[in-house]
mmCIF file of C-alpha atoms in Angstrom:
data_model
loop_
_atom_site.group_PDB
_atom_site.id
_atom_site.type_symbol
_atom_site.label_atom_id
_atom_site.label_comp_id
_atom_site.label_asym_id
_atom_site.label_seq_id
_atom_site.Cartn_x
_atom_site.Cartn_y
_atom_site.Cartn_z
ATOM 1 C CA MET A 1 0.000 0.000 0.000
ATOM 2 C CA GLY A 2 1.421 3.329 -1.006
ATOM 3 C CA ALA A 3 1.358 6.529 0.971
ATOM 4 C CA ASN A 4 -1.764 7.643 -0.874
ATOM 5 C CA GLY A 5 -3.508 4.287 -0.503
ATOM 6 C CA ASN A 6 -5.984 5.669 1.998
ATOM 7 C CA GLU A 7 -7.326 8.338 -0.359
ATOM 8 C CA ALA A 8 -8.038 5.762 -3.054
ATOM 9 C CA HIS A 9 -10.520 3.962 -0.789
ATOM 10 C CA LEU A 10 -12.222 6.912 0.876
ATOM 11 C CA PRO A 11 -15.082 7.436 1.649
ATOM 12 C CA TYR A 12 -15.629 3.729 2.191
ATOM 13 C CA ILE A 13 -12.547 2.745 4.180
ATOM 14 C CA ASP A 14 -10.237 4.767 6.381
ATOM 15 C CA VAL A 15 -7.218 2.490 6.029
ATOM 16 C CA ASN A 16 -4.996 4.615 8.254
ATOM 17 C CA GLU A 17 -7.492 4.525 11.109
ATOM 18 C CA GLY A 18 -8.208 0.824 10.594
ATOM 19 C CA THR A 19 -4.595 -0.189 10.774
ATOM 20 C CA ALA A 20 -3.966 2.153 13.715
ATOM 21 C CA ARG A 21 -6.652 0.245 15.651
ATOM 22 C CA LEU A 22 -4.448 -2.825 15.238
ATOM 23 C CA MET A 23 -1.167 -1.226 16.264
ATOM 24 C CA ASN A 24 -0.396 -0.450 12.602
ATOM 25 C CA ASN A 25 -0.414 -4.133 11.690
ATOM 26 C CA THR A 26 -1.587 -3.923 8.084
ATOM 27 C CA LYS A 27 -1.377 -7.686 7.596
ATOM 28 C CA ILE A 28 -3.890 -8.384 10.376
ATOM 29 C CA TYR A 29 -6.157 -5.549 9.226
ATOM 30 C CA LEU A 30 -6.263 -6.890 5.681
ATOM 31 C CA SER A 31 -6.828 -10.407 6.977
ATOM 32 C CA ILE A 32 -9.875 -9.253 8.948
ATOM 33 C CA LEU A 33 -11.195 -7.191 6.028
ATOM 34 C CA LYS A 34 -10.871 -10.241 3.789
ATOM 35 C CA LYS A 35 -13.225 -12.169 6.101
ATOM 36 C CA PHE A 36 -15.742 -9.344 6.508
ATOM 37 C CA ASP A 37 -19.098 -10.187 4.941
ATOM 38 C CA ALA A 38 -21.785 -7.559 5.372
ATOM 39 C CA VAL A 39 -24.300 -9.226 3.065
ATOM 40 C CA PRO A 40 -26.119 -11.228 5.785
ATOM 41 C CA LEU A 41 -26.448 -8.143 7.995
ATOM 42 C CA VAL A 42 -27.654 -5.968 5.131
ATOM 43 C CA GLU A 43 -30.210 -8.646 4.209
ATOM 44 C CA GLU A 44 -31.347 -8.798 7.860
ATOM 45 C CA ILE A 45 -31.733 -5.014 7.955
ATOM 46 C CA VAL A 46 -33.766 -4.971 4.747
ATOM 47 C CA ALA A 47 -35.972 -7.856 5.923
ATOM 48 C CA ALA A 48 -36.548 -6.286 9.350
ATOM 49 C CA ALA A 49 -37.491 -2.977 7.745
ATOM 50 C CA ALA A 50 -39.892 -4.734 5.368
ATOM 51 C CA ASP A 51 -41.496 -6.505 8.349
ATOM 52 C CA ALA A 52 -41.610 -3.236 10.324
ATOM 53 C CA ASP A 53 -39.772 -5.112 13.084
ATOM 54 C CA TYR A 54 -37.974 -2.119 14.516
ATOM 55 C CA GLU A 55 -36.360 -3.966 17.396
ATOM 56 C CA ARG A 56 -34.779 -6.448 14.975
ATOM 57 C CA LEU A 57 -33.903 -3.590 12.636
ATOM 58 C CA GLN A 58 -32.204 -1.686 15.441
ATOM 59 C CA ARG A 59 -30.268 -4.782 16.566
ATOM 60 C CA ALA A 60 -29.066 -5.632 13.031
ATOM 61 C CA ALA A 61 -28.101 -2.026 12.291
ATOM 62 C CA HIS A 62 -26.270 -1.831 15.624
ATOM 63 C CA THR A 63 -24.323 -5.006 14.810
ATOM 64 C CA LEU A 64 -23.359 -3.690 11.384
ATOM 65 C CA LYS A 65 -22.426 -0.319 12.882
ATOM 66 C CA GLY A 66 -20.123 -1.993 15.401
ATOM 67 C CA ALA A 67 -18.398 -4.199 12.858
ATOM 68 C CA ALA A 68 -18.014 -1.312 10.433
ATOM 69 C CA GLY A 69 -16.673 0.959 13.141
ATOM 70 C CA ASN A 70 -14.103 -1.578 14.257
ATOM 71 C CA LEU A 71 -12.865 -1.931 10.683
ATOM 72 C CA SER A 72 -13.061 1.802 9.906
ATOM 73 C CA LEU A 73 -15.588 1.206 7.147
ATOM 74 C CA THR A 74 -16.747 4.791 7.400
ATOM 75 C CA ARG A 75 -19.755 4.884 5.073
ATOM 76 C CA PHE A 76 -21.154 1.613 6.436
ATOM 77 C CA TYR A 77 -20.817 3.003 9.947
ATOM 78 C CA GLU A 78 -22.585 6.255 9.075
ATOM 79 C CA VAL A 79 -25.515 4.637 7.279
ATOM 80 C CA ALA A 80 -25.939 1.876 9.876
ATOM 81 C CA PHE A 81 -25.904 4.519 12.622
ATOM 82 C CA ALA A 82 -28.655 6.497 10.869
ATOM 83 C CA ILE A 83 -30.769 3.362 10.356
ATOM 84 C CA GLU A 84 -30.282 2.362 13.990
ATOM 85 C CA GLN A 85 -31.406 5.800 15.185
ATOM 86 C CA ARG A 86 -34.573 5.719 13.045
ATOM 87 C CA ALA A 87 -35.344 2.198 14.299
ATOM 88 C CA LYS A 88 -35.080 3.464 17.896
ATOM 89 C CA GLU A 89 -37.805 5.938 16.943
ATOM 90 C CA GLY A 90 -39.959 3.082 15.622
ATOM 91 C CA ALA A 91 -39.436 3.908 11.976
ATOM 92 C CA SER A 92 -37.338 3.035 8.987
ATOM 93 C CA ASP A 93 -35.968 5.254 6.251
ATOM 94 C CA ASP A 94 -36.330 4.031 2.665
ATOM 95 C CA ALA A 95 -33.676 6.451 1.423
ATOM 96 C CA ARG A 96 -31.153 5.156 3.964
ATOM 97 C CA LEU A 97 -32.033 1.547 3.107
ATOM 98 C CA ALA A 98 -31.379 2.292 -0.563
ATOM 99 C CA GLU A 99 -28.143 4.031 0.397
ATOM 100 C CA LEU A 100 -27.173 0.945 2.393
ATOM 101 C CA GLN A 101 -27.287 -1.125 -0.801
ATOM 102 C CA GLU A 102 -25.049 1.422 -2.556
ATOM 103 C CA VAL A 103 -22.636 1.430 0.378
ATOM 104 C CA LEU A 104 -22.515 -2.373 0.328
ATOM 105 C CA ALA A 105 -21.504 -2.308 -3.335
ATOM 106 C CA GLY A 106 -19.003 0.531 -2.902
ATOM 107 C CA SER A 107 -17.449 -0.937 0.218
ATOM 108 C CA THR A 108 -17.143 -4.343 -1.395
ATOM 109 C CA ARG A 109 -15.343 -2.789 -4.379
ATOM 110 C CA ALA A 110 -13.061 -0.778 -2.083
ATOM 111 C CA ILE A 111 -12.188 -3.833 0.013
ATOM 112 C CA GLN A 112 -11.487 -5.950 -3.070
ATOM 113 C CA SER A 113 -9.315 -3.216 -4.520
ATOM 114 C CA LEU A 114 -7.405 -2.789 -1.277
ATOM 115 C CA LEU A 115 -6.835 -6.529 -0.992
ATOM 116 C CA ALA A 116 -5.686 -6.745 -4.614
ATOM 117 C CA GLU A 117 -3.214 -3.887 -4.062
ATOM 118 C CA SER A 118 -1.750 -5.670 -1.061
ATOM 119 C CA GLU A 119 -0.947 -8.882 -2.921
#
């Protein structure tokens, strides 16, 4: 990863912050990113919203927010946080749910690109 590697993956991943969380161990960070699979959580969020099950929606969004925060997946964190807050209010936000799908695609591309650069 070059010095400008972080900028190439923003706004989806803050590589500098993510590696700093792991004592600047890039190898471990990339290993964890490689295993990260947000698809089941995104599917759970979408299903909970469709069922108007706000407790389940809040729980799934909270789980995604935590995982994203730990990995410095900035856009995932932001969108999951917003969805979690709306669920606490007993509502869902169709625009945020649509954005979540976009963030899933963008984050997946960013992670794949980052992993390919590191090989």
